[in-house]
Structures are given as structure tokens and as C-alpha cells.
Coordinates of C-alpha atoms in Angstrom, one line a residue:
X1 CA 53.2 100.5 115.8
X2 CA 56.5 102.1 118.0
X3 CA 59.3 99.9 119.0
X4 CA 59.1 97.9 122.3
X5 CA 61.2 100.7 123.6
X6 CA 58.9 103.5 122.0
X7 CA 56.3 101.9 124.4
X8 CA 58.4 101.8 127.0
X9 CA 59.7 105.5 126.9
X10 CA 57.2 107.5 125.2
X11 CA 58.5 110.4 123.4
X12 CA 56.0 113.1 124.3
X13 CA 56.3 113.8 128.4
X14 CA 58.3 111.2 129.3
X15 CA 60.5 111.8 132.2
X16 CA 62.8 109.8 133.6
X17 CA 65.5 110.1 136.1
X18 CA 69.5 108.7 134.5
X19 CA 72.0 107.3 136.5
X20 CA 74.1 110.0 138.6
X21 CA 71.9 112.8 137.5
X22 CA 70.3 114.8 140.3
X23 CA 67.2 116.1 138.3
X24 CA 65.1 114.5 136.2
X25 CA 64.9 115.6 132.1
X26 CA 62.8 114.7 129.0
X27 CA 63.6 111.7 127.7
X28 CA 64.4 112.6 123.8
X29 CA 64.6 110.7 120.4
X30 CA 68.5 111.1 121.0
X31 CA 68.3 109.2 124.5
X32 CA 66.1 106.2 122.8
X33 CA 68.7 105.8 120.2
X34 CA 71.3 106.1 122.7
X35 CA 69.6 103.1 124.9
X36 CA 68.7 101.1 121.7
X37 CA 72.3 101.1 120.5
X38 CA 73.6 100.4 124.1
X39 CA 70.7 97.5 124.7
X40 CA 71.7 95.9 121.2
X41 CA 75.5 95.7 121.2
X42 CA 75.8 94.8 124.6
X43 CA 72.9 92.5 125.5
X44 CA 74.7 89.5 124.1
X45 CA 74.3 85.9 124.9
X46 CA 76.9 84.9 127.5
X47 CA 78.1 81.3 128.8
X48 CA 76.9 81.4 132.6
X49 CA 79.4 79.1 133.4
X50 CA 81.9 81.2 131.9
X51 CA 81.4 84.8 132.3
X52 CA 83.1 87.6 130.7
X53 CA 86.5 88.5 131.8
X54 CA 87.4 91.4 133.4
X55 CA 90.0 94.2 133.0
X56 CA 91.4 96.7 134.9
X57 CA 89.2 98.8 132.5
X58 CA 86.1 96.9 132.3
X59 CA 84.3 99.6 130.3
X60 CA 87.0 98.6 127.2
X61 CA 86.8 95.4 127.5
X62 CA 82.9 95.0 127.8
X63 CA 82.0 97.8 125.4
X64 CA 83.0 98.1 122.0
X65 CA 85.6 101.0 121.2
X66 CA 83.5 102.6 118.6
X67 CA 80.1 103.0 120.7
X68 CA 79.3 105.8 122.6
X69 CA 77.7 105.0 126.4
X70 CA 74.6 107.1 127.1
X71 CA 75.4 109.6 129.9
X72 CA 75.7 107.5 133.5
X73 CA 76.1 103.9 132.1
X74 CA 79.9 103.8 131.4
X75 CA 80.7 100.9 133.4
X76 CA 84.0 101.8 136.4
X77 CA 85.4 98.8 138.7
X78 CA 84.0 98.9 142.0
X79 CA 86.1 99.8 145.1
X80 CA 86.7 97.5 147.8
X81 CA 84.6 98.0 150.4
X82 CA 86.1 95.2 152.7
X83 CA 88.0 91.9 152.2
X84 CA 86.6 89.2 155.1
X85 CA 88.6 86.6 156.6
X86 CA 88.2 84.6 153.7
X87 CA 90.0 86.9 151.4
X88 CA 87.2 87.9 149.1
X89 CA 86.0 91.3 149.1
X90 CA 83.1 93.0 146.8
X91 CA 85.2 93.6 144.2
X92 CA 83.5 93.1 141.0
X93 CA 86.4 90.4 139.9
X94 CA 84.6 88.0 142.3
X95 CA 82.0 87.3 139.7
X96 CA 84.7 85.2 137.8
X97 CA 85.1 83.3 141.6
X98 CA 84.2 79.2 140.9
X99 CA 81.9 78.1 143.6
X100 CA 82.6 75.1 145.8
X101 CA 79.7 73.5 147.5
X102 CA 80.7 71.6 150.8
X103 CA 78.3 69.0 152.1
X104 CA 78.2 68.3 155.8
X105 CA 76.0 65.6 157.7
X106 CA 75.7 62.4 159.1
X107 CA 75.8 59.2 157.0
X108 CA 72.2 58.3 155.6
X109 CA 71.1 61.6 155.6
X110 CA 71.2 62.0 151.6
X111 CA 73.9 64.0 150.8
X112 CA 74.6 62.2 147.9
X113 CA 71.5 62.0 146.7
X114 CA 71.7 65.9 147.1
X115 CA 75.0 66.1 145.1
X116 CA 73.8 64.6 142.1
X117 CA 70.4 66.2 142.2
X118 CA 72.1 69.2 142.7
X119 CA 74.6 68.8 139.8
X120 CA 72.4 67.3 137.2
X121 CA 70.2 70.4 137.9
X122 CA 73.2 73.0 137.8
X123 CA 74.4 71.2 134.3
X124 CA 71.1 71.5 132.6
X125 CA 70.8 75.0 133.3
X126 CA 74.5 75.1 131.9
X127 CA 76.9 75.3 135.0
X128 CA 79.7 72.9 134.1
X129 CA 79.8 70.9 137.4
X130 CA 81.0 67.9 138.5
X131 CA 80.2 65.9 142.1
X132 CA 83.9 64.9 144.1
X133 CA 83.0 62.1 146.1
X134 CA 85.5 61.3 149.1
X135 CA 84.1 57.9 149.1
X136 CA 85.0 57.3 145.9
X137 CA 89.2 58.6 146.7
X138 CA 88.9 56.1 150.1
X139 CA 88.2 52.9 148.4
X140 CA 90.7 53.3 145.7
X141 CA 93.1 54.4 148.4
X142 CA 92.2 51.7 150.7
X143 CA 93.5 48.1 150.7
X144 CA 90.4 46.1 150.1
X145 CA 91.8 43.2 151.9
X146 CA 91.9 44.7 155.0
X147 CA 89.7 45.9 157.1
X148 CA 90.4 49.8 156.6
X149 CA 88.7 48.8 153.1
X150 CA 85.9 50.8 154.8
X151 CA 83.7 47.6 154.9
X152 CA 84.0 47.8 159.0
X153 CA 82.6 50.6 161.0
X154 CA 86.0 50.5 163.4
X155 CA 87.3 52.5 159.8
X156 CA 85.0 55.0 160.8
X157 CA 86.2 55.3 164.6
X158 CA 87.8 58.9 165.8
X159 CA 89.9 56.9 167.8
X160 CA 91.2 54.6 164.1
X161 CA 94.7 56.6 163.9
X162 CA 96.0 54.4 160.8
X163 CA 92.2 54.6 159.1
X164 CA 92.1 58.1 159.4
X165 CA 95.3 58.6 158.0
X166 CA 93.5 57.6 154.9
X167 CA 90.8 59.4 155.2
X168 CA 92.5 62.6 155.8
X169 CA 94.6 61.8 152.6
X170 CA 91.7 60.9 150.5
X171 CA 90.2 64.1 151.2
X172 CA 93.3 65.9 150.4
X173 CA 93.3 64.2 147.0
X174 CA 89.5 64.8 146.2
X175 CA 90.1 68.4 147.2
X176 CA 93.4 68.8 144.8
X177 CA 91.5 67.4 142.1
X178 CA 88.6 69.6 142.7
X179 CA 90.4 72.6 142.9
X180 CA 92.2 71.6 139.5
X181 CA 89.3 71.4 137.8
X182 CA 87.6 75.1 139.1
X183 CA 90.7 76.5 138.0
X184 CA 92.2 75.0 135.4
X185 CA 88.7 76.5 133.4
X186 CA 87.4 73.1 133.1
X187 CA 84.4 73.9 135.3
X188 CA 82.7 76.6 137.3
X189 CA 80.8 74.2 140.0
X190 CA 82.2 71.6 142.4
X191 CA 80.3 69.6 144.4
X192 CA 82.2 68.3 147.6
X193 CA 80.4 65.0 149.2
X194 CA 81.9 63.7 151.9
X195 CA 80.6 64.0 156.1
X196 CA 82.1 66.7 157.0
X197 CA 81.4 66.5 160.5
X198 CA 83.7 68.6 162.6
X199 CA 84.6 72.5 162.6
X200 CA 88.1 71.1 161.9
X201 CA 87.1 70.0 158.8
X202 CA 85.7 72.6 157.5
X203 CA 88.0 74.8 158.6
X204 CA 90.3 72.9 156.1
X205 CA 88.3 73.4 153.7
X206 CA 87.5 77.2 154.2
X207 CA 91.4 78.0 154.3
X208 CA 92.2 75.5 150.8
X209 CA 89.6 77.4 149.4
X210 CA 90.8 81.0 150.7
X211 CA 94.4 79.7 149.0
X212 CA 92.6 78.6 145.7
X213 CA 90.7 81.2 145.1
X214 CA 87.1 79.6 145.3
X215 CA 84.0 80.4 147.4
X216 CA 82.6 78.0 149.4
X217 CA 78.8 77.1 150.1
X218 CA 78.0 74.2 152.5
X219 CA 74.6 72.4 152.3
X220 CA 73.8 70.8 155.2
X221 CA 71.6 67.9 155.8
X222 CA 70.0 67.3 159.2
X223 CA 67.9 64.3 159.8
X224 CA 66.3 62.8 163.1
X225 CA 62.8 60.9 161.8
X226 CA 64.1 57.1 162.3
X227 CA 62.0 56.4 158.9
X228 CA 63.6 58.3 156.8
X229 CA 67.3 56.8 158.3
X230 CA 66.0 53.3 158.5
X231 CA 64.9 54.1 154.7
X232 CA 68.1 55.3 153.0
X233 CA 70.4 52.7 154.8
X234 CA 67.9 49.7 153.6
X235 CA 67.5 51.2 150.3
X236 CA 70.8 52.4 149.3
X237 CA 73.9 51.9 151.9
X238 CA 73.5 48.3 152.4
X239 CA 74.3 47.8 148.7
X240 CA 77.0 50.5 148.7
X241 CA 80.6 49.5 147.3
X242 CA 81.7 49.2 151.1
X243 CA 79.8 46.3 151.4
X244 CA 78.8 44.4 148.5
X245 CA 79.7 41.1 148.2
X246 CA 81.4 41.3 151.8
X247 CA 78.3 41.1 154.0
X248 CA 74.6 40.1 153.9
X249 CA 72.0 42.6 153.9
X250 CA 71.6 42.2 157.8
X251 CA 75.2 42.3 158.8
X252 CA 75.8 45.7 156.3
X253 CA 72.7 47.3 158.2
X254 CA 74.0 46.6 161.2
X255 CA 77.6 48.0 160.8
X256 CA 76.4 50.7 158.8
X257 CA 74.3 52.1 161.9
X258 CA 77.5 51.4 164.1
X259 CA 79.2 53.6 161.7
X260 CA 77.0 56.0 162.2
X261 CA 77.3 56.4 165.8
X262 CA 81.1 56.2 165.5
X263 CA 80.9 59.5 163.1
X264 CA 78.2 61.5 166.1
X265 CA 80.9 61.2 168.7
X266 CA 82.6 63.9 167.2
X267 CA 79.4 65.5 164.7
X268 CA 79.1 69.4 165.3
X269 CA 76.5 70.8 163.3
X270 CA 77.0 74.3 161.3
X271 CA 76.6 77.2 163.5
X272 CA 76.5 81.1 162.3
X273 CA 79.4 81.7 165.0
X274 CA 81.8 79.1 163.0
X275 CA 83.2 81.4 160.6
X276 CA 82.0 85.2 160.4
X277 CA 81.7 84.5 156.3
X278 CA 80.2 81.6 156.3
X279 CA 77.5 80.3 154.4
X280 CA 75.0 77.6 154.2
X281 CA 71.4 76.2 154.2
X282 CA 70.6 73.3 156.3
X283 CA 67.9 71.2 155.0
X284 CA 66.1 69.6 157.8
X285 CA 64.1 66.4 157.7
X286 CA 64.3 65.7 153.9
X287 CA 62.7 69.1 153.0
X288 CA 60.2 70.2 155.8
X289 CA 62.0 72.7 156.9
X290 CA 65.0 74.9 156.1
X291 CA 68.0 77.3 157.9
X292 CA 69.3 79.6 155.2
X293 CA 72.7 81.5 156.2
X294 CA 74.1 84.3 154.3
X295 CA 73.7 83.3 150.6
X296 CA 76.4 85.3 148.2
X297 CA 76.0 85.2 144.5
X298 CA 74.3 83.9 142.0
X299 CA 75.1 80.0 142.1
X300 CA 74.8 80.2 145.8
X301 CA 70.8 81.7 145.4
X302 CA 70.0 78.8 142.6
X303 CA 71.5 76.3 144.7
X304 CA 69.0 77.2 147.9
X305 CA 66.4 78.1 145.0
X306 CA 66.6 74.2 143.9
X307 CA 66.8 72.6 147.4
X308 CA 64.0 73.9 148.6
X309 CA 62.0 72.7 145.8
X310 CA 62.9 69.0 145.8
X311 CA 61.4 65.9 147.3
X312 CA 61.7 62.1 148.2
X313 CA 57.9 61.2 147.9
X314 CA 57.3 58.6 145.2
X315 CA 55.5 59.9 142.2
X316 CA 55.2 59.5 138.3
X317 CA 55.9 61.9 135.5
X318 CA 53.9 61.5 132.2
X319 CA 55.1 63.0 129.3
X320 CA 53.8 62.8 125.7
X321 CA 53.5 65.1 122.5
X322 CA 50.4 66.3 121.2
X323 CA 48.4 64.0 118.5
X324 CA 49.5 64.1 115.2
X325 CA 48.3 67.7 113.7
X326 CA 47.8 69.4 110.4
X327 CA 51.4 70.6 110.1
X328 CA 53.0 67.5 111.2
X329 CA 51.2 65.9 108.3
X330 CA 52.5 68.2 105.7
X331 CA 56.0 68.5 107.7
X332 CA 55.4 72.6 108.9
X333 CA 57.5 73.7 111.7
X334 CA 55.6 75.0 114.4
X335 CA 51.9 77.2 113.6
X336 CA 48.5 76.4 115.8
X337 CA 47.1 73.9 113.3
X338 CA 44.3 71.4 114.9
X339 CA 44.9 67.7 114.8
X340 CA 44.5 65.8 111.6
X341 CA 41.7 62.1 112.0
X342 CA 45.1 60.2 113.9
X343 CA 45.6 62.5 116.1
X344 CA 42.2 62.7 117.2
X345 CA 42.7 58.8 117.5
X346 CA 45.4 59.3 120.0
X347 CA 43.8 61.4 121.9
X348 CA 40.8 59.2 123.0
X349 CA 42.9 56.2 123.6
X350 CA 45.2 58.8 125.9
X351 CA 42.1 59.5 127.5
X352 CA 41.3 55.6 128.1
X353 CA 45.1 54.8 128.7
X354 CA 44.3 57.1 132.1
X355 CA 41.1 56.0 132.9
X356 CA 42.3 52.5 133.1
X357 CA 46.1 53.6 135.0
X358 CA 43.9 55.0 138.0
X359 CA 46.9 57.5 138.7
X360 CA 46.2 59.0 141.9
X361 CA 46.1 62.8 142.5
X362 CA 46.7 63.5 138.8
X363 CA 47.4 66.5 137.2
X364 CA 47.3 67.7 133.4
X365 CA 49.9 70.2 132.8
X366 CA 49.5 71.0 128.7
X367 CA 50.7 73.9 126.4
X368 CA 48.5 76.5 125.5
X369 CA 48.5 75.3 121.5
X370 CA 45.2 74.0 119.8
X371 CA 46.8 70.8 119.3
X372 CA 48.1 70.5 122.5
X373 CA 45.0 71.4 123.8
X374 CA 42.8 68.8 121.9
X375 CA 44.7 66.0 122.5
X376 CA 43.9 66.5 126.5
X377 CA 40.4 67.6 126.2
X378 CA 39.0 63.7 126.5
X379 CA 40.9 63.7 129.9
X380 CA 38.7 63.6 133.2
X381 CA 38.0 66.7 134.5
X382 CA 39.0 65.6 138.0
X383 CA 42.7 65.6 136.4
X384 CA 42.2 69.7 137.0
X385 CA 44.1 70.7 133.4
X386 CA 46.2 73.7 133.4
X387 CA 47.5 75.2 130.4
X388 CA 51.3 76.8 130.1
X389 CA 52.6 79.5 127.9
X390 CA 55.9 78.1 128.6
X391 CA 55.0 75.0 127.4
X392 CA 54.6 75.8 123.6
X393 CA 56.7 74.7 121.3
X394 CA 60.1 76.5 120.3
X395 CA 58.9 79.8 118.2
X396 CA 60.7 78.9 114.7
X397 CA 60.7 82.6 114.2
X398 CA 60.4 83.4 110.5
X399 CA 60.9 80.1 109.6
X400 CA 57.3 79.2 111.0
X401 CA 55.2 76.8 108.8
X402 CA 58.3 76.2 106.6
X403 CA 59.5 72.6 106.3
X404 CA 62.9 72.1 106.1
X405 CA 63.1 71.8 102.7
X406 CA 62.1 75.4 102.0
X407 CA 64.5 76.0 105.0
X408 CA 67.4 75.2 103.0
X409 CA 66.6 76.7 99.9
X410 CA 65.6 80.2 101.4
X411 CA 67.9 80.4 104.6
X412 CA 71.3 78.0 103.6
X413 CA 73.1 80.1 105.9
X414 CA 70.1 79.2 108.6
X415 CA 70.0 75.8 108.2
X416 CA 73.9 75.2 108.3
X417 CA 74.3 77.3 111.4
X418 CA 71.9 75.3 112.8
X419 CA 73.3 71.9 111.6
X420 CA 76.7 73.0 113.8
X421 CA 75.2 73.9 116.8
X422 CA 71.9 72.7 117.3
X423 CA 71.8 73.3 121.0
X424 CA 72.5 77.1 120.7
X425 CA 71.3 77.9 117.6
X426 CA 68.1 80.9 117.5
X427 CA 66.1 81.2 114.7
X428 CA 66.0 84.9 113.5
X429 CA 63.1 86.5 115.8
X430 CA 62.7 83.2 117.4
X431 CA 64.2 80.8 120.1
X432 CA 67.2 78.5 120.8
X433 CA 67.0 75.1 122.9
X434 CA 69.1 77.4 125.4
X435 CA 65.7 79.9 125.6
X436 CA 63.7 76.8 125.8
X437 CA 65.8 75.7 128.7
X438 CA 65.4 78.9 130.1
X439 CA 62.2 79.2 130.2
X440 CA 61.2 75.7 131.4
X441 CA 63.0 76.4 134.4
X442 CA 60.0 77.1 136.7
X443 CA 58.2 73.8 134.8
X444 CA 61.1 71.7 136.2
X445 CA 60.9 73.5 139.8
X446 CA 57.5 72.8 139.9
X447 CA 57.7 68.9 138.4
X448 CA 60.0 68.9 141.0
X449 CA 57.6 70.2 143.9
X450 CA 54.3 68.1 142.7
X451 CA 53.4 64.7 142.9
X452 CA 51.9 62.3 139.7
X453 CA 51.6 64.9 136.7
X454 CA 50.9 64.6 132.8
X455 CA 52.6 67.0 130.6
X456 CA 51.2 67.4 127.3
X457 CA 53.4 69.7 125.1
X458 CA 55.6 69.6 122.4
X459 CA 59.1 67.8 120.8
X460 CA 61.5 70.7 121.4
X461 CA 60.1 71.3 125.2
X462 CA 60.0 67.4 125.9
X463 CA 63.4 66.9 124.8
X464 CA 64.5 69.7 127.5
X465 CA 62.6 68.1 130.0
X466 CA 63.6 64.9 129.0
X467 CA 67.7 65.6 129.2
X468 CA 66.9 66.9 132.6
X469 CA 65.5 63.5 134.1
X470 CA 67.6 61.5 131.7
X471 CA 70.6 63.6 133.3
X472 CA 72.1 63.7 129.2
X473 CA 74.3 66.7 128.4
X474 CA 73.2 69.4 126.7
X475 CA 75.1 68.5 123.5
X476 CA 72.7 65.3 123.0
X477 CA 69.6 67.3 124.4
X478 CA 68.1 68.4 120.6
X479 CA 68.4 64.8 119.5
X480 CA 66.1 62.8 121.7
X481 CA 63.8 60.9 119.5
X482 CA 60.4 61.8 121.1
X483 CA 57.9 59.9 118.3
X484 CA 54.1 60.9 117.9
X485 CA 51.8 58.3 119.9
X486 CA 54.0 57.5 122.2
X487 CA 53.7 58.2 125.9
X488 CA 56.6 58.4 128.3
X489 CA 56.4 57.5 132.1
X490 CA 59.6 58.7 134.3
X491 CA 59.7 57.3 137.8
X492 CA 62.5 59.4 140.2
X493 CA 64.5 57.3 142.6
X494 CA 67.3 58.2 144.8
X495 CA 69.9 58.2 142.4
X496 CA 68.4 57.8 138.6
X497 CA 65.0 57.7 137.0
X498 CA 63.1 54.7 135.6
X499 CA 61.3 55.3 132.1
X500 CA 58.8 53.5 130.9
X501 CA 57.9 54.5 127.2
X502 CA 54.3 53.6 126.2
X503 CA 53.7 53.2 122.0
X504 CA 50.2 53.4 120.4
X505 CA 49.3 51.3 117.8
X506 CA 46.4 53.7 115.7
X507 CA 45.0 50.5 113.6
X508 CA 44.5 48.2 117.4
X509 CA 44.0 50.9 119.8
X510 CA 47.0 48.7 122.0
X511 CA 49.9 50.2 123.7
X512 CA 53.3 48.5 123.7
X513 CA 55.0 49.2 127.0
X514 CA 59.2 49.0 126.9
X515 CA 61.2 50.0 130.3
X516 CA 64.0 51.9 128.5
X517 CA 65.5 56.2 127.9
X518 CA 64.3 57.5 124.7
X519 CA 67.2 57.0 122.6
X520 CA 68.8 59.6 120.1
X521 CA 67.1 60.2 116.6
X522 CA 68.6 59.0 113.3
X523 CA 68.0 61.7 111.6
X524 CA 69.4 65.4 113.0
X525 CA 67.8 68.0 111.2
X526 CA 64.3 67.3 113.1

């Protein structure tokens, strides 16, 4: 059987045109070794956050000295088309650019909720990113025994010289501080939350950024539906830092809402005309609809890719491993085995644990392994299952039906790589938790989209999913402790996620329920 690229380019009447060539030619054995060699060295794993530098001879520093680029591919800096008024131009250095993204609204419109949606998503796909609050800067620069503590909507009054005074300097601080940390290396992705509210302002912010050397994205969020105002400011502002302790629930409601109408005297909302470079999406109503402006780059497309996936609508998130199967029993790494008699025990009490919950509208999302498979086949068929390649478990490559013990003694060098970095580790022909994460991308998008879902997969995927909701960094993310029998239920809120984990006793058939994250397992090899 020929290579994938033997399938790809056939040897006998292929023809295909190459890069700055005018005609087309036969595409030889030379040319496929030429494009194999090329595709192997180069096609490397990189850090998204961090990628490659750049030279003023990119082809050096991106190609090693010894290989010889197939004809059209060596790799030239672009020219400058055109700088804009921001100072950045097309030139291929502005892949190395951090990217700052501004958020602009009214208060109780979410933008916080936003920002740390939008960070914990842009860390678990391995942005370094970090949310800088202006909020946060105010209070500690504030004197909370006075009134421009912020607990008082006169703090929040355009006509408040002294009040904003400190609010100008606190976000002058939040901005120093952000641009530190874009530049310094320590991250790639800064979130800015604050209001935001005036061309003035983000003219500021445009110009720090022109001087820093970052690009700038600003999400803005538009609301007018009194319920979903009313909603946020009961829910989440009244027990804000401004106010706790200071007010009751009544009296924070009501000087929250005067603050808002202190901050529309002077709201103007994003326009295209503002700046001739500028971009943005405005999310309208919580999600229903969206303006999208001008979107450069690739954090800027993920960004609009993830906010228009998200929602506020209460729902529940069901995860749990299959049933115990064959290879878990003897301690195999991955395979298709069936379930052994316990696991074929779990799955009829998952089956009754459902048919008692009366989940509304709920749907069976399960891997497309026979275990997997069997342990949601008792499940109504009103649940309408739907089985996911990118589900299955992480391929173990050659190690495959191998326990670790026969890891070690054929592969030391294997299991010891692994053993330092878990997270990035690939098995020879097989996957990482980084491909895993990769992969389960559009499964998070879609979680993200749907309403009350069941996810029956696997311990490596679950752990992945898992981090994500649990917001845990990447370096714990291969050590949750995901048990057999055990059934997880993750509630979103505003600003974290409730988990429930579910434990079935096999002898009783009963379920022990405790409202706590998985935590970390004891041992790390599994």
C-alpha cells in the first residue's frame, strides 16, 4: 500500500501545477521525495501562543541549513503593502503581534462574564491569556471610606471631576500592566474589561496600543431586553465588591441602575467610521444577533468563532466513562474490547439513573467505541444518540493493548518522556492530550451551543473536557481522576460551574451524590 502522499500524488499522470511556475509538469518520484522531506522537517509542533520568530531571512531561520526547498516553496519576507493609522502593516512580523481584546458596553450587559468565558476558552486551546479588570485597579485605588469607594453611583457621574480622576488612573495602571505582560513574553492574549463607553476612550486605547506594539479587537456588548438587565444586576451586581456589606439587596439595585444611567449620558456605541482600522463584533441581546467588523488574524477569527457559539440558557452537562470493559479489567490501554458483567451493570442503572432524572430535551453524545457504545444502548431512544469519532479515546499508537508495565519494559525512553510532560507527550503513531484538545474543539463549541446533553466517552477525552468547564490549566489537565461508575453533572453559571459527581455502588444499584470538582489522581502514570 503507497504512502499517504503516494495516494495523494500518484506517480503515473499526475500533473500538478508548483508555486511560480507558469505550466504545469509531471509530478516525479524526485518531487514526492522533495515534498516528503519538506512536509517532515518542517511540519513541527509549535506553541500557538508563542510562534516562531522571525528573521530578516525567514527561510534560515525556519528551514534547516542542510535541506534543500522543492522549487517555489523557499519562504521570502513579504513587502509592505501599506502601514494604517495604527502602525501595522501586512508585514509578515505581525504574526508575532500580542492581541489585546477591548470590551466596550454598558454596565450589566455581561462583559465580564464575556471576559472570562472568553479567557478560559483561549487558555484551554493554549493562548496564555489573562482578563485585566479596571474594576479590580478602582477599588484598590479608591478610599473605601469614602464615597468614591465606587459604592455610590455619583462615582460613576461624567460630571465627578475628583472620581474620575481615579478612574482615568486606574485604567492607566490596568493598561501598563497589561501591556507588561503582552510584551514582557509572559502572554500572547489580554483581555481588557472595563465600560469603555466613549470614542475618547478608546481612542486611548487604540494610540497605547499603536505605541506598544499590540493589536486591538473590541467586543462589544449591546443589550436592550429589560429581562436580561433586570437579570444580571439581581443575580450578580448586587453582590459585587462595590456593594457588599455596604447596602441591602434593594438599595445596591437601586444605585446600581442609577449608575447605569449616569454611564448612557455619555455611551457611544462602536461605529465603522471611528477608526478606519478598527475592529470589533458586537454581540447584541446575549447572542441573538451579531455585527462583525473587520476581523484580522487568527486570535481575532477564534475570538468571533467562540462568541457566537455561547449562551446564557440554563442547562446541564452529563459526563461519564464507559462501563468497565475487557481491557480495563486486564489494565490494556485503549483497543475496542466490549464490557466485562460490571460494566454491563452500570449501564442499566445509567439507563434507570435517566429515566428517573426526567432531564428535559436530552441528548446522548457517545464515542464511536464498542464500549462506549454499549454502555448507552439501554438509554431511551427519545434521547436521539449520536455517535462521535472525536470522541474515542486517545489512540495509544503502538503502545495499544499494552499495560504499563510492558510500557516500561519495551519503551523506557516512552514512558519517561511521558512521565515529564504528560500534557504534550505523543505516543509514536499516536496522539498527545494537545491532539485531543484539538480535536475536541468543535465538541466544546457545540456543548457550548446545546442545551441538557450526556456525553459518554472516555478518561483522556473527559479529562479535556473536564479542564475546560473546571477552568484548570493545562498542566493539571492529564491528572483529573475520572473513576469508572461514576457520573459527572456540570451546571454553567455566570461566572463558574457547579459539579455534581454521581458514584454507583455495583453490589446496591445506589448512587452517592457529592457537589464537588473531580479532584487530581494519586497515581500519575494513568
Amino acid at each position: 500500500m503507497g504512502s499517504p502522499l503516494q495516494n495523494v500524488f500518484p506517480l503515473q499522470k499526475a500533473v500538478t501545477p508548483w508555486p511560480n511556475s507558469s505550466r504545469l509538469r509531471d509530478v516525479s518520484k524526485d518531487d514526492v521525495s522533495k515534498v516528503r522531506r519538506f512536509a517532515s522537517t518542517t511540519f513541527r509542533k509549535c506553541d500557538v501562543s508563542q510562534p516562531f520568530s522571525s528573521s530578516p531571512n525567514p527561510s534560515k531561520s525556519f528551514f534547516p541549513s542542510d535541506m534543500e526547498i522543492p522549487p517555489g516553496l523557499e519562504t521570502t519576507k513579504r513587502k509592505v503593502a501599506h502601514s494604517d493609522e495604527h502602525g501595522f502593516s501586512d508585514d509578515l512580523d505581525q504574526v508575532r503581534v500580542p492581541n489585546v481584546i477591548v470590551m466596550v458596553g454598558l454596565p450589566a450587559r455581561g462583559k465580564t462574564y464575556i471576559s472570562k468565558k472568553l479567557c478560559r476558552y483561549l487558555k484551554w486551546t493554549g493562548f496564555k491569556t489573562k482578563v485585566f479588570n479596571v474594576g479590580e485597579y478602582r477599588r484598590t485605588d479608591a478610599n473605601a471610606a469614602d464615597a468614591i469607594h465606587g459604592a455610590n453611583a455619583s462615582f460613576f457621574s461624567p460630571d465627578n471631576a475628583e472620581a474620575l480622576k481615579v478612574r482615568t488612573e486606574s485604567a492607566r495602571r490596568a493598561m501598563e500592566d497589561m501591556a507588561d505582560y503582552l510584551n514582557s513574553g509572559t502572554g500572547s492574549v489580554a483581555i481588557f474589561d472595563a465600560t469603555n463607553t466613549t470614542k475618547d476612550r478608546r481612542s486611548i486605547i487604540i494610540d497605547f496600543c499603536k505605541k506598544k506594539r499590540l493589536r486591538c479587537f473590541f467586543i462589544e456588548s449591546v443589550c436592550d431586553d429589560p429581562a436580561i438587565i433586570d437579570s444580571n444586576v439581581t443575580d450578580v451586581k448586587v453582590n459585587s465588591p462595590d456593594y457588599k456589606g455596604l447596602m441591602t439587596a434593594e438599595q445596591a439595585k437601586e444605585d446600581f441602575m442609577n449608575r447605569i444611567e449616569n454611564y448612557k449620558r455619555q455611551y457611544e456605541p462602536l461605529e465603522e467610521s471611528e477608526h478606519e482600522s478598527l475592529s470589533f463584533i458586537k454581540v447584541i441581546n446575549a447572542g441573538r444577533s451579531f455585527k462583525v467588523h473587520q476581523v484580522r488574524g487568527h486570535v481575532q477569527s477564534r475570538v468571533v468563532y467562540f462568541l457566537m457559539n455561547i449562551h446564557l440558557l440554563p442547562r446541564s452537562i452529563y459526563l461519564t466513562r464507559h462501563g468497565q470493559s475487557e481491557y480495563n479489567a486486564m489494565g490494556r490501554l485503549g483497543g475496542d474490547s466490549p464490557l466485562t458483567e460490571d460494566g454491563r451493570k452500570y449501564a442499566a442503572a445509567l439507563a434507570d439513573f435517566f429515566e428517573e432524572e426526567e432531564v428535559p430535551g436530552l441528548r446522548v453524545w457517545c464515542s464511536q467505541k464498542v464500549r462506549a457504545a454499549q454502555t448507552a444502548q439501554h438509554l431511551k431512544p427519545d434521547f436521539h444518540t449520536e455517535y462521535w469519532k472525536a470522541l474515542d479515546e486517545l489512540d495509544a499508537g503502538i503502545c495499544e493493548g499494552l499495560t504499563y508495565e510492558d510500557i516500561q519494559q519495551r519503551y523506557p525512553k516512552q514512558a519517561d518522556d511521558r512521565a515529564t510532560d504528560k500534557y504534550h507527550y505523543r505516543y509514536p503513531s499516536g496522539e498527545s492530550y494537545e491532539d485531543v484538545v484539538s480535536r475536541l474543539e468543535p465538541v466544546i463549541m457545540e456543548l457550548e451551543r446545546q442545551a441538557n446533553v450526556l456525553v459518554v466517552s472516555h478518561q483522556a477525552v473527559l479529562r479535556c473536557v473536564l479542564a475546560y468547564f473546571y477552568d484548570r490549566p493545562l498542566s493539571e489537565l492529564p491528572y483529573i481522576d475520572i473513576p469508572l461508575h461514576s457520573l459527572v453533572k456540570l451546571t454553567p453559571r455566570a461566572y463558574h460551574c457547579d459539579s455534581t459527581i454521581y458514584a454507583l455502588d455495583l453490589d446496591t444499584q445506589e448512587w452517592a451524590e457529592t457537589s464537588a470538582q473531580l479532584p487530581l489522581c494519586d497515581s500519575p502514570r494513568d
